[in-house]
Short mmCIF file of N, CA, C and O in Angstrom, two decimals:
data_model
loop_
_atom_site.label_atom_id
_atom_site.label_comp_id
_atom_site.label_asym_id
_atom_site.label_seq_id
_atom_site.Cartn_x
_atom_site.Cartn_y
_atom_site.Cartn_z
N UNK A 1293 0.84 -1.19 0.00
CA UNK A 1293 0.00 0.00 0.00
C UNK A 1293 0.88 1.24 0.00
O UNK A 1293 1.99 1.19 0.52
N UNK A 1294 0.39 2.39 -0.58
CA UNK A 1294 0.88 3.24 -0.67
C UNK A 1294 0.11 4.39 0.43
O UNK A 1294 0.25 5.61 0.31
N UNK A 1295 -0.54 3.84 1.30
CA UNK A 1295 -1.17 4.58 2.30
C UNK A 1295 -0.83 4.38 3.47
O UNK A 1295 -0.08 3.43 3.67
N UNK A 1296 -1.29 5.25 4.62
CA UNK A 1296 -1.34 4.34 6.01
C UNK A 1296 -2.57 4.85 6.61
O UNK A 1296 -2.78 6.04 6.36
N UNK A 1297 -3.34 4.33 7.25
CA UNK A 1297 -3.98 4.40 8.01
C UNK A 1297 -4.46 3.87 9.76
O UNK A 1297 -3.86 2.95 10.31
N UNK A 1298 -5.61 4.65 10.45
CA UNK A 1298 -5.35 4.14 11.75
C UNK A 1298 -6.53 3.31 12.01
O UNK A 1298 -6.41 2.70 13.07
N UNK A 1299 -7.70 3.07 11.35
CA UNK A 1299 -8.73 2.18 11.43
C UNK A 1299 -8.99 1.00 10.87
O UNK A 1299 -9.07 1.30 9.68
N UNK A 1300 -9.17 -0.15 10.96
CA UNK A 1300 -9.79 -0.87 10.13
C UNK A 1300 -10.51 -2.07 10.93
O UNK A 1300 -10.19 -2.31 12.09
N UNK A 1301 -11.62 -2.91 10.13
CA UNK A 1301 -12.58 -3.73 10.89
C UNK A 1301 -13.06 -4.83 10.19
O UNK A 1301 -13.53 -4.59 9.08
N UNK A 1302 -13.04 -6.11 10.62
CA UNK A 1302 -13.75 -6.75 9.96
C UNK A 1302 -15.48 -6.71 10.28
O UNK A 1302 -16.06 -6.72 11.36
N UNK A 1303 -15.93 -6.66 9.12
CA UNK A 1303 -17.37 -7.01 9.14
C UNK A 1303 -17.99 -8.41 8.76
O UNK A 1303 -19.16 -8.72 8.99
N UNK A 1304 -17.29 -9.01 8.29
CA UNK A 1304 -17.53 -10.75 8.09
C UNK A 1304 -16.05 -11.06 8.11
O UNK A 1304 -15.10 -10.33 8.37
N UNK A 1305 -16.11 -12.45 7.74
CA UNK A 1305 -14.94 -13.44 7.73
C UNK A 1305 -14.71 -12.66 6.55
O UNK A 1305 -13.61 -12.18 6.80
N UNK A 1306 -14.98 -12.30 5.63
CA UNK A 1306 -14.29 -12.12 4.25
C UNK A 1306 -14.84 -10.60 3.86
O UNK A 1306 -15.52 -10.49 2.83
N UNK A 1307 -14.68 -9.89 4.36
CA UNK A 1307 -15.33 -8.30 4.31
C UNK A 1307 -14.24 -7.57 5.69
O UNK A 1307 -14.17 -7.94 6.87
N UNK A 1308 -13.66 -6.67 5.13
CA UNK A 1308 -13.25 -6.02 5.88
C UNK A 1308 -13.29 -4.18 5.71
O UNK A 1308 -13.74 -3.80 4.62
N UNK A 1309 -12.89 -3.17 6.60
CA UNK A 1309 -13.37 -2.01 5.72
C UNK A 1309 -11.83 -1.06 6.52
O UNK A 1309 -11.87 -1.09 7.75
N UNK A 1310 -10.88 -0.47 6.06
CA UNK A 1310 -9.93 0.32 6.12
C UNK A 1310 -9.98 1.77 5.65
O UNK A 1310 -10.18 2.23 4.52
N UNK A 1311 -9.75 2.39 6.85
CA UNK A 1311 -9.98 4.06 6.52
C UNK A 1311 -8.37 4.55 6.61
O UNK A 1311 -7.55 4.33 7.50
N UNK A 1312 -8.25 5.37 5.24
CA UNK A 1312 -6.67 5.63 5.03
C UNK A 1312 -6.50 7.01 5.59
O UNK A 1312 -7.43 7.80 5.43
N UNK A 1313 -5.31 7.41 6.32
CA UNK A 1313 -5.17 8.51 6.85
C UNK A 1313 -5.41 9.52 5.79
O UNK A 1313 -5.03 9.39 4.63
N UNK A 1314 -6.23 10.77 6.37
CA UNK A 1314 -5.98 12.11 5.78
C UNK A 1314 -6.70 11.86 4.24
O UNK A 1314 -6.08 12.24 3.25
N UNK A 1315 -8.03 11.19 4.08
CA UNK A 1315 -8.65 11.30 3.18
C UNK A 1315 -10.16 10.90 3.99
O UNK A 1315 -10.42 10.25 4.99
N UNK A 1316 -10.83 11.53 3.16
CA UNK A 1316 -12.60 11.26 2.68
C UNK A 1316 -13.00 9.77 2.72
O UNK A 1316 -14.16 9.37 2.66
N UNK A 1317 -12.64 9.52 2.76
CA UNK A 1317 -13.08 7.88 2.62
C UNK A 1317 -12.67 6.87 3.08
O UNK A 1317 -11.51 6.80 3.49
N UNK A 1318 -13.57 5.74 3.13
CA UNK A 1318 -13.39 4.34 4.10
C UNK A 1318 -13.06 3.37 2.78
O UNK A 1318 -13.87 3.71 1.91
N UNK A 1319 -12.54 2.73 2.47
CA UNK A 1319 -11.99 1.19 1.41
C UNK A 1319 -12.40 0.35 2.12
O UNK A 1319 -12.11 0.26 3.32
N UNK A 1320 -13.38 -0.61 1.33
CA UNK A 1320 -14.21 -2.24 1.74
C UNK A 1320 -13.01 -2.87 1.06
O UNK A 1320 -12.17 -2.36 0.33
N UNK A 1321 -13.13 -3.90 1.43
CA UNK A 1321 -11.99 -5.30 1.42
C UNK A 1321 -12.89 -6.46 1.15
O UNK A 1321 -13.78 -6.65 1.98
N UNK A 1322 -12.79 -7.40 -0.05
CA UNK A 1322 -13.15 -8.41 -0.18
C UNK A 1322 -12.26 -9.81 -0.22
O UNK A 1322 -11.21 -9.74 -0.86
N UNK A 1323 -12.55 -10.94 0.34
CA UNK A 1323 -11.92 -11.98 0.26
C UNK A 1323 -12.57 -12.92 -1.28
O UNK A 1323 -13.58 -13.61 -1.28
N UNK A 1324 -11.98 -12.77 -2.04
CA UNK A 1324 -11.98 -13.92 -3.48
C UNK A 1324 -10.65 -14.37 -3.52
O UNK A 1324 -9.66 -13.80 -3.08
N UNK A 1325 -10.78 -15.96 -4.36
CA UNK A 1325 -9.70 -16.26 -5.32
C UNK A 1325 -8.15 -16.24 -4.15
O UNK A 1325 -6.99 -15.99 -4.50
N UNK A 1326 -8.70 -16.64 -2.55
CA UNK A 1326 -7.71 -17.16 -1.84
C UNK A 1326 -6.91 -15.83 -1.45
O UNK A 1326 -5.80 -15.98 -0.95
N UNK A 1327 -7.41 -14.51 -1.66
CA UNK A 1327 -6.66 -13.21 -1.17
C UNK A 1327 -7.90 -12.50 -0.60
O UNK A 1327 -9.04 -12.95 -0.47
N UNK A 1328 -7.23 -10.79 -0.15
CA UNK A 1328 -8.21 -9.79 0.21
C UNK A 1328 -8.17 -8.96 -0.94
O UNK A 1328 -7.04 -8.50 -1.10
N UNK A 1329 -9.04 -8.57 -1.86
CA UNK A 1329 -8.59 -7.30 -2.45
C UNK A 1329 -9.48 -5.52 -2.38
O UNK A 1329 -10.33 -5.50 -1.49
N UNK A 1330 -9.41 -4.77 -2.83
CA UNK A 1330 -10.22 -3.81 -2.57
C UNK A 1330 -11.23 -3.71 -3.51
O UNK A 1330 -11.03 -3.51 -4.71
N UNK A 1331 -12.69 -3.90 -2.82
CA UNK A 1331 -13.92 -4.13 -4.09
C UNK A 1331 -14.81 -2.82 -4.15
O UNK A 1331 -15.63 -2.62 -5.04
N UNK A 1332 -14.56 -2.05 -3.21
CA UNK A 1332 -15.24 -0.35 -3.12
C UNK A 1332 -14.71 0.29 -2.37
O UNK A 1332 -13.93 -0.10 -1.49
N UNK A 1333 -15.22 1.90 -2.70
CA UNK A 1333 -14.69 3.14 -2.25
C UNK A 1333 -16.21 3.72 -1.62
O UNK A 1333 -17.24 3.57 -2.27
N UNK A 1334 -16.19 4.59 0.14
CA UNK A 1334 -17.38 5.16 0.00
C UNK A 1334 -16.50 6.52 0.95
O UNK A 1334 -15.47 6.52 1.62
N UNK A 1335 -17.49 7.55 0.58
CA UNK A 1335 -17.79 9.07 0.84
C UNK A 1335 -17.48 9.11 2.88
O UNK A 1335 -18.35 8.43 3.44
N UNK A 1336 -16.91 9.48 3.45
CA UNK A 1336 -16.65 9.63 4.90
C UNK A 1336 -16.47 11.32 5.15
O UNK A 1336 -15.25 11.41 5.13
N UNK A 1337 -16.87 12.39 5.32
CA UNK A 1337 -16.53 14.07 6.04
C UNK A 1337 -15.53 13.68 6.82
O UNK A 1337 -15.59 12.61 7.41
N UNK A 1338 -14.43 14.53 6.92
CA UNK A 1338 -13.75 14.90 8.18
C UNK A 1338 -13.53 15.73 8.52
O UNK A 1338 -13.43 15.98 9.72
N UNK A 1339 -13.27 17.02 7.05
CA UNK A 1339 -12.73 18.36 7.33
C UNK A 1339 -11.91 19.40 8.17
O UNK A 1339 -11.95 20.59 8.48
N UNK A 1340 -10.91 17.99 8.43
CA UNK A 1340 -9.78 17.87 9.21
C UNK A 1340 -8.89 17.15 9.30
O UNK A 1340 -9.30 15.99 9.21
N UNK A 1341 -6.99 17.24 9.53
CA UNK A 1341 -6.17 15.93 9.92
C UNK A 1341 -6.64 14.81 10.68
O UNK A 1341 -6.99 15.29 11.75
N UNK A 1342 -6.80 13.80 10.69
CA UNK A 1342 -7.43 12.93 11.82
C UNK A 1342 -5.99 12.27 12.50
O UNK A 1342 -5.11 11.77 11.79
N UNK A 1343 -5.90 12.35 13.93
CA UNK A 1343 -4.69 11.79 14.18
C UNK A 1343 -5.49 10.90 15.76
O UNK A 1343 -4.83 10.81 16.79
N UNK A 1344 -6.66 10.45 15.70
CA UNK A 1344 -6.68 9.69 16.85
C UNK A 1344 -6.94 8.53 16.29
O UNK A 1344 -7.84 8.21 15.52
N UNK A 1345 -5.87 7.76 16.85
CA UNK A 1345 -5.86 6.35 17.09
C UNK A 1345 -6.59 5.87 18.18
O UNK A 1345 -6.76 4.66 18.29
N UNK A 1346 -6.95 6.47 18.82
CA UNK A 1346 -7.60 5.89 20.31
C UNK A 1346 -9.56 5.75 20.02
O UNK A 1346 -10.37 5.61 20.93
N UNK A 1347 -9.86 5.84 18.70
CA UNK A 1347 -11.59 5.60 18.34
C UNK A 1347 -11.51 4.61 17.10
O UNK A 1347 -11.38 4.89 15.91
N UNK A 1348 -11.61 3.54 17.64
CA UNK A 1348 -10.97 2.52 16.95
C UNK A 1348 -13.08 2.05 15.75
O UNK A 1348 -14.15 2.54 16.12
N UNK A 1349 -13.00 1.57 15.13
CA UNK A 1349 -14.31 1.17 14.08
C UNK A 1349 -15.00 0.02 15.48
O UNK A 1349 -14.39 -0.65 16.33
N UNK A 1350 -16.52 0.20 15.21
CA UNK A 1350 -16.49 -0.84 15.49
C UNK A 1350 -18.25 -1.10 14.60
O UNK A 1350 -18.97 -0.24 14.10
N UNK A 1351 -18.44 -2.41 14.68
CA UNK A 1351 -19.54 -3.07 14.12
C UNK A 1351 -20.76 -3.70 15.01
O UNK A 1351 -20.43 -4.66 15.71
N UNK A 1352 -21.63 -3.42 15.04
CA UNK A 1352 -22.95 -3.61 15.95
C UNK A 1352 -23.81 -4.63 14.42
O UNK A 1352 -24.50 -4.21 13.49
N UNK A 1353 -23.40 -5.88 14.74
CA UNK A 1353 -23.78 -6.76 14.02
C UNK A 1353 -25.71 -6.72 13.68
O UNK A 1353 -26.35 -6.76 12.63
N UNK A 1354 -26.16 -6.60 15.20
CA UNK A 1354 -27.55 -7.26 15.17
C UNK A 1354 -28.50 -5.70 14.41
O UNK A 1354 -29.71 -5.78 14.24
N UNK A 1355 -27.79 -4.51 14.08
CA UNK A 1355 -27.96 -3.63 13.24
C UNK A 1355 -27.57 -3.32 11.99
O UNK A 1355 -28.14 -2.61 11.16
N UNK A 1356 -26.44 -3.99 11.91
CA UNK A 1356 -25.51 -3.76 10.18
C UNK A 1356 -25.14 -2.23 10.05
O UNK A 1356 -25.12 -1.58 9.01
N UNK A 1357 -24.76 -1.73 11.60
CA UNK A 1357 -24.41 -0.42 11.92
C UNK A 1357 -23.02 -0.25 12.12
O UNK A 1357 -22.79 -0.83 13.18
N UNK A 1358 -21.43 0.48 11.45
CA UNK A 1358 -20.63 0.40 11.71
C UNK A 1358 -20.49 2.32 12.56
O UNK A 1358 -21.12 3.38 12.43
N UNK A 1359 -19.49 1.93 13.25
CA UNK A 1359 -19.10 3.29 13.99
C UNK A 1359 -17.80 3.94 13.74
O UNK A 1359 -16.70 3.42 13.90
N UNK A 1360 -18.07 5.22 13.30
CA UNK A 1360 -16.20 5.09 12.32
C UNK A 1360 -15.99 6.80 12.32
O UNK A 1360 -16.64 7.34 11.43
N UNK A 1361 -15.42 7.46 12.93
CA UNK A 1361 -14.82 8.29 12.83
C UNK A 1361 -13.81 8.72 12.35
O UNK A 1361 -12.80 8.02 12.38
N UNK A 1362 -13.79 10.26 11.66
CA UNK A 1362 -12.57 10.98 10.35
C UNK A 1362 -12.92 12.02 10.88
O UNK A 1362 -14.09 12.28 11.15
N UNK A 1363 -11.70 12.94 11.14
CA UNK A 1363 -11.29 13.78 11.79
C UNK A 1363 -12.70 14.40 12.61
O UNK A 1363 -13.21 13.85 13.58
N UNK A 1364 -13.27 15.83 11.89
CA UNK A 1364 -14.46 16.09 13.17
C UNK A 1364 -15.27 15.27 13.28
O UNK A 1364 -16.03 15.30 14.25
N UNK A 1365 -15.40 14.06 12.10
CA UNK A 1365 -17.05 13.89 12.63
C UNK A 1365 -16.86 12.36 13.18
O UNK A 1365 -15.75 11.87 13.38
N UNK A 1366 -18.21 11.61 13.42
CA UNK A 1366 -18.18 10.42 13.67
C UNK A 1366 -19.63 9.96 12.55
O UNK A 1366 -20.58 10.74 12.42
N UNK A 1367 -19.60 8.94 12.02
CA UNK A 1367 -20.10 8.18 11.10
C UNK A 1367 -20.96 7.31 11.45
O UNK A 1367 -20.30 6.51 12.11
N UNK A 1368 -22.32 6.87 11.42
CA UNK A 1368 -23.21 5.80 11.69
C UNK A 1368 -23.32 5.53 10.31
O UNK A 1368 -23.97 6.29 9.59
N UNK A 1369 -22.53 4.12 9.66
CA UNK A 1369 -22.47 3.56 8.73
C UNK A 1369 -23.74 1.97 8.55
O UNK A 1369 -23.62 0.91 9.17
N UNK A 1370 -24.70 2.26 7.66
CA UNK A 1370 -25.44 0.68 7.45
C UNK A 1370 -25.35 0.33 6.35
O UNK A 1370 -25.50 1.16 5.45
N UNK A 1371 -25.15 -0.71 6.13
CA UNK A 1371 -24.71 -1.87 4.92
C UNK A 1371 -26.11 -3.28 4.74
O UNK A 1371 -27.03 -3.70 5.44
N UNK A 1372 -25.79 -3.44 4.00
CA UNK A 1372 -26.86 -4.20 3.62
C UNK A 1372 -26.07 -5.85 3.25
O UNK A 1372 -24.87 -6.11 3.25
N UNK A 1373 -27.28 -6.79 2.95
CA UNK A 1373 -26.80 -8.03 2.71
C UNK A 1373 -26.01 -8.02 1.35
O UNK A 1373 -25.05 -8.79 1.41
N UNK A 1374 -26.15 -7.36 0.11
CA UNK A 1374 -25.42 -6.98 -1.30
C UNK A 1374 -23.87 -6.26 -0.65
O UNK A 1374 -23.01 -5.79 -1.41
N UNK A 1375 -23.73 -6.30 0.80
CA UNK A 1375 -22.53 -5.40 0.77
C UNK A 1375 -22.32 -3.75 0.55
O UNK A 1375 -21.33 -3.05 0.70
N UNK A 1376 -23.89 -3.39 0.06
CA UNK A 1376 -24.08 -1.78 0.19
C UNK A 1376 -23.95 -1.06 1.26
O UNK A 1376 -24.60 -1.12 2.31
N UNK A 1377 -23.04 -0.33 0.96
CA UNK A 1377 -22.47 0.63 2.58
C UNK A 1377 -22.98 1.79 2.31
O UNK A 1377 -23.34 1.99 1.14
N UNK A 1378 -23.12 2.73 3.20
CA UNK A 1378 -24.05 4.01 3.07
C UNK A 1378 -24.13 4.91 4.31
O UNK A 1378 -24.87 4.58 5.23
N UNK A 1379 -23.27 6.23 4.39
CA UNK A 1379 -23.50 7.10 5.53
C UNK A 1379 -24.96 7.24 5.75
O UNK A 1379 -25.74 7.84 5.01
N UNK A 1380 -25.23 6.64 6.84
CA UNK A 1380 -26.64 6.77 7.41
C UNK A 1380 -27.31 8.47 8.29
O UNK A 1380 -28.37 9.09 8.23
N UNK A 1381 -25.67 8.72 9.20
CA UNK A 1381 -25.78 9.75 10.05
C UNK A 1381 -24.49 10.47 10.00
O UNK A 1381 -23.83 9.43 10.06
N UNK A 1382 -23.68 11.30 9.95
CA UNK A 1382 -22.60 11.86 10.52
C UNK A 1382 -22.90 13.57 11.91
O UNK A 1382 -23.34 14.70 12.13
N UNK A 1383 -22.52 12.91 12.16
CA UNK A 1383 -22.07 13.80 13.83
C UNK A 1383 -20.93 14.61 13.27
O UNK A 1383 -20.10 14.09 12.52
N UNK A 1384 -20.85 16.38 13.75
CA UNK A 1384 -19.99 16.94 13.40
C UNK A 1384 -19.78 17.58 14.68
O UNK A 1384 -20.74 18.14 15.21
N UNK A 1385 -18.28 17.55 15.45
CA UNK A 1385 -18.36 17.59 16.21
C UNK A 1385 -17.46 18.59 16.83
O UNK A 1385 -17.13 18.67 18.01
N UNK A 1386 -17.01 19.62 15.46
CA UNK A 1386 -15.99 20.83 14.83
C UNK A 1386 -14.62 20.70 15.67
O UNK A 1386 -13.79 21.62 15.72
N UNK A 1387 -14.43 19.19 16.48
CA UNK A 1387 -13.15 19.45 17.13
C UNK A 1387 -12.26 18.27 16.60
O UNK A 1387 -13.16 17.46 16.38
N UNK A 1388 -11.38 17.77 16.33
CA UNK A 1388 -11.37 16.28 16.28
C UNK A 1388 -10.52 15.33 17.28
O UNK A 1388 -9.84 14.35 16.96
N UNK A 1389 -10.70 15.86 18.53
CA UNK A 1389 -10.39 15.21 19.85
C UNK A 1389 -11.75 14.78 20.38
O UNK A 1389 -12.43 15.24 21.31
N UNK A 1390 -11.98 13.71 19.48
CA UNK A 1390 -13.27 12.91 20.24
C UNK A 1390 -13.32 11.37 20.78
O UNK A 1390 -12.40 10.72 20.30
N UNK A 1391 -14.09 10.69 21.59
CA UNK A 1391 -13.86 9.54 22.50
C UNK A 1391 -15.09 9.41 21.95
O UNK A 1391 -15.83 10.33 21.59
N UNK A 1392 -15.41 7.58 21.84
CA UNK A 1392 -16.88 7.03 22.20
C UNK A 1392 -16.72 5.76 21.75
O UNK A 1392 -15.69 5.19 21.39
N UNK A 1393 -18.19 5.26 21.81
CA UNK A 1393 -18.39 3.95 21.96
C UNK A 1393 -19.73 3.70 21.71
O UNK A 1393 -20.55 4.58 21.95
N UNK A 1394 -20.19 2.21 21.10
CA UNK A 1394 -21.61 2.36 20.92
C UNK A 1394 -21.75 1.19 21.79
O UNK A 1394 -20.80 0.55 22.26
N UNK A 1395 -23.03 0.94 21.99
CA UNK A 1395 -23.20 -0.11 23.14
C UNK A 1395 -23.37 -1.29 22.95
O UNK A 1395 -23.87 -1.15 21.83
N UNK A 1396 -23.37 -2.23 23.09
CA UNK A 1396 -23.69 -3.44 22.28
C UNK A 1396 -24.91 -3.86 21.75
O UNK A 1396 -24.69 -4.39 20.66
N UNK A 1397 -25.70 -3.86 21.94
CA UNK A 1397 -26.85 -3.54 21.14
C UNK A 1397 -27.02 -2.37 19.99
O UNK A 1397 -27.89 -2.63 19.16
N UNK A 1398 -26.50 -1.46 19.86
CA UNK A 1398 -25.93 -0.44 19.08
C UNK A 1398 -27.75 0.63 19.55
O UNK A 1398 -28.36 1.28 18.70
N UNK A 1399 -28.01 0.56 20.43
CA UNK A 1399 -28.28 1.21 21.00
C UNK A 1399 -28.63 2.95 21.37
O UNK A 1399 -29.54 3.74 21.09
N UNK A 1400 -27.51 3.01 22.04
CA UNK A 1400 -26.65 3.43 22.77
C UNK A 1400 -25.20 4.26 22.65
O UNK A 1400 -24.09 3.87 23.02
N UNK A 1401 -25.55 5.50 22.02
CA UNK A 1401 -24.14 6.44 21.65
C UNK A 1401 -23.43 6.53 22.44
O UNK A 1401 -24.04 5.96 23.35
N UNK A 1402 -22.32 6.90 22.92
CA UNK A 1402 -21.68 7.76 24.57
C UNK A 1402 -20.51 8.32 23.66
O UNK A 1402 -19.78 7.57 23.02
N UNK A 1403 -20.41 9.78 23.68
CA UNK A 1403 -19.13 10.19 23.89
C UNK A 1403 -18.47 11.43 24.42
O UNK A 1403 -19.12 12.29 25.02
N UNK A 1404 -17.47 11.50 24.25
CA UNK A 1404 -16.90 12.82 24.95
C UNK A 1404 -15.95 13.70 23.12
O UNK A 1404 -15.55 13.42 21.99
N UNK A 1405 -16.09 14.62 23.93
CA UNK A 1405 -15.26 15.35 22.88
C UNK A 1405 -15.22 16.63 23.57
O UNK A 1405 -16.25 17.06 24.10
N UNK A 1406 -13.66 17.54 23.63
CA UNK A 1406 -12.68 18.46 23.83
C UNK A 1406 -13.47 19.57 23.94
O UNK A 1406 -13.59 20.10 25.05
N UNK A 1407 -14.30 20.24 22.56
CA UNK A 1407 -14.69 21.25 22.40
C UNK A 1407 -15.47 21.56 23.57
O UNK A 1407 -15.32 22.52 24.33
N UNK A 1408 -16.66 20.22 23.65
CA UNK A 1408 -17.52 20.67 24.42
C UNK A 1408 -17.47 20.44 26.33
O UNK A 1408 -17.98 20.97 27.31
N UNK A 1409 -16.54 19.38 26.03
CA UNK A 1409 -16.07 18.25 27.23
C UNK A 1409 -17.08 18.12 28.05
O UNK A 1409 -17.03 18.37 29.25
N UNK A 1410 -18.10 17.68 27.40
CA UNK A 1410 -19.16 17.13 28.25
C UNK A 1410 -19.12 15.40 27.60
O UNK A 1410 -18.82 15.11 26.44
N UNK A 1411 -19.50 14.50 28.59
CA UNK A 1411 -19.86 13.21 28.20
C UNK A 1411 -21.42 13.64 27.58
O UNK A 1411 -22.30 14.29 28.14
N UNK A 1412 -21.42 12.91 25.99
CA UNK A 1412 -23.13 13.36 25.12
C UNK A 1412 -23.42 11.32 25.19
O UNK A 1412 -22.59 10.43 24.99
N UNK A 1413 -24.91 11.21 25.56
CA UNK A 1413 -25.60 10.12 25.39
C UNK A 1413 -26.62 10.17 24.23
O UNK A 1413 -27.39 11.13 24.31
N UNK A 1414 -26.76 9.47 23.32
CA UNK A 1414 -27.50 9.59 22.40
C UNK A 1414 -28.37 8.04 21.97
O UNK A 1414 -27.79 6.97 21.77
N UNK A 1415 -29.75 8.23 21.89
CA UNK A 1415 -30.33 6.87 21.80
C UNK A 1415 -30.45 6.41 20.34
O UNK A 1415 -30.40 7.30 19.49
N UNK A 1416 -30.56 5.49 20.05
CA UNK A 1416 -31.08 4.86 18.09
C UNK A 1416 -32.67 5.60 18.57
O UNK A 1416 -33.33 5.79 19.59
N UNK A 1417 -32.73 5.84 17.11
CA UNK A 1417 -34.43 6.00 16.79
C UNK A 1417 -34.40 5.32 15.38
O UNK A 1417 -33.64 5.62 14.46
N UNK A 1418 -35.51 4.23 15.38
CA UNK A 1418 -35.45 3.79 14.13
C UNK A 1418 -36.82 4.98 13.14
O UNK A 1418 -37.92 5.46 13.43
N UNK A 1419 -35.77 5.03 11.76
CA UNK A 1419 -36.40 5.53 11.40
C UNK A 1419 -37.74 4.97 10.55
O UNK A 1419 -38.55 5.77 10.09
#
């Protein structure tokens, strides 16, 4: 690779998704033909350097909800059974010293961030 980045996640045994430093976008990973290779590109905001390693992706299976933050914002990503990925929500959060976590049930937002330094709780509403 000619990139580096600080995120990446599997979403199945053979699906994985890598966000490259200091760009717009998340890269899906497919397993064919006994390798991984890269099978799409999707749209991520950051409108900023992103340098935290410490808000790592994560995947809330029983939703097909991934959690993925680039520089200000944070991302509520849903994908479908075809493998269609799709910014569902982005959070802008104009600082990019942000913390969180979704709950296991995916639920359940929690985070902190600098600007405001308040801990924010936020519930799912299905739409």
């Amino acid at each position: 690779m000619d990139v580096h980045g600080y995120r990446l996640s599997f979403i199945t045994d053979n699906l994985f998704l890598f966000q490259p430093y200091n760009k717009e976008e998340i890269w899906i990973y497919k397993f064919s033909n006994d390798l991984f290779t890269k099978a799409n590109t999707f749209h991520a905001k950051s409108d900023c350097e992103d340098f935290g390693t410490s808000f790592p992706q994560q995947f809330i299976k029983s939703k097909n909800i991934i959690l993925a933050k680039n520089g200000n914002y944070i991302h509520l990503i849903k994908f479908d059974i075809q493998d269609n990925f799709e910014v569902h929500q982005s959070i802008n959060f104009e600082d990019q010293c942000i913390y969180g976590q979704l709950s296991n049930n995916g639920q359940c937002l929690i985070t902190w961030d600098r600007k405001s330094n308040f801990i924010q709780v936020r519930l799912y509403e299905k739409q």
